[in-house]
Amino acid sequence: MERKSPLRFEANADGGMATMYLYDEIGPAYYGLIDAASVISALAQLNGLPINLRINSPGGDVFEAFAMYNALQR
């Protein structure tokens, strides 16, 4: 059974705001977890919209999380 991706985002109809959900453990994508590459790819699709970031995670890989943090800062 394949896991659904825990990373998803939504953009409001007016195009003025996006919401990104990170609702799973942070780690390698090959384990079905949220990885930095997926977050960076999703951020690129938002074209600089302001983001409401919603996180519900038990933790995970600190190096993946730090890469996500750096991408969000940029």
Short mmCIF file of C-alpha atoms in Angstrom, two decimals:
data_model
loop_
_atom_site.label_atom_id
_atom_site.label_comp_id
_atom_site.label_asym_id
_atom_site.label_seq_id
_atom_site.Cartn_x
_atom_site.Cartn_y
_atom_site.Cartn_z
CA MET A 1 0.00 0.00 0.00
CA GLU A 2 1.43 3.37 -1.03
CA ARG A 3 1.17 6.28 1.41
CA LYS A 4 -0.39 9.54 0.32
CA SER A 5 1.95 12.49 0.30
CA PRO A 6 1.67 14.43 3.59
CA LEU A 7 2.83 17.62 1.89
CA ARG A 8 0.19 19.65 0.16
CA PHE A 9 -0.59 23.26 -0.42
CA GLU A 10 -3.58 25.34 -1.36
CA ALA A 11 -3.78 28.79 -2.87
CA ASN A 12 -6.79 30.97 -2.13
CA ALA A 13 -9.09 31.79 -5.04
CA ASP A 14 -8.00 35.43 -5.03
CA GLY A 15 -4.39 34.36 -5.50
CA GLY A 16 -3.22 36.47 -2.59
CA MET A 17 -2.32 33.81 -0.03
CA ALA A 18 -1.23 30.17 0.03
CA THR A 19 -1.47 27.59 2.80
CA MET A 20 1.08 24.78 3.06
CA TYR A 21 0.46 21.74 5.25
CA LEU A 22 3.30 19.62 6.62
CA TYR A 23 1.44 16.93 8.54
CA ASP A 24 3.83 14.02 8.97
CA GLU A 25 7.34 13.11 10.07
CA ILE A 26 10.23 14.86 8.34
CA GLY A 27 12.68 12.57 6.57
CA PRO A 28 13.53 10.79 3.34
CA ALA A 29 10.86 10.65 0.63
CA TYR A 30 11.64 6.98 -0.04
CA TYR A 31 10.11 6.23 3.37
CA GLY A 32 7.04 8.27 2.45
CA LEU A 33 8.02 11.17 4.72
CA ILE A 34 8.22 14.90 4.03
CA ASP A 35 11.60 15.81 2.54
CA ALA A 36 13.22 19.14 1.75
CA ALA A 37 13.17 18.57 -2.02
CA SER A 38 9.36 18.23 -1.95
CA VAL A 39 8.96 21.40 0.09
CA ILE A 40 11.30 23.36 -2.19
CA SER A 41 9.40 22.13 -5.25
CA ALA A 42 6.07 23.15 -3.71
CA LEU A 43 7.44 26.58 -2.78
CA ALA A 44 8.57 27.13 -6.37
CA GLN A 45 4.99 26.54 -7.56
CA LEU A 46 3.70 29.29 -5.27
CA ASN A 47 5.54 32.03 -7.19
CA GLY A 48 6.35 34.14 -4.13
CA LEU A 49 2.85 34.18 -2.59
CA PRO A 50 2.73 34.80 1.16
CA ILE A 51 2.38 31.47 2.97
CA ASN A 52 0.41 30.27 5.97
CA LEU A 53 2.52 27.32 7.10
CA ARG A 54 0.72 24.65 9.14
CA ILE A 55 2.91 22.01 10.78
CA ASN A 56 1.84 18.97 12.76
CA SER A 57 4.90 16.74 12.95
CA PRO A 58 6.37 14.44 15.59
CA GLY A 59 9.83 15.50 14.38
CA GLY A 60 12.30 13.63 12.25
CA ASP A 61 15.52 14.34 10.43
CA VAL A 62 17.05 17.63 11.57
CA PHE A 63 19.07 18.09 8.37
CA GLU A 64 15.94 17.84 6.18
CA ALA A 65 14.15 20.26 8.51
CA PHE A 66 17.02 22.74 8.40
CA ALA A 67 17.01 22.65 4.58
CA MET A 68 13.24 23.37 4.67
CA TYR A 69 13.80 26.26 7.05
CA ASN A 70 16.45 27.77 4.77
CA ALA A 71 14.16 27.46 1.73
CA LEU A 72 11.33 29.19 3.58
CA GLN A 73 13.67 31.99 4.66
CA ARG A 74 14.66 32.61 1.02
#
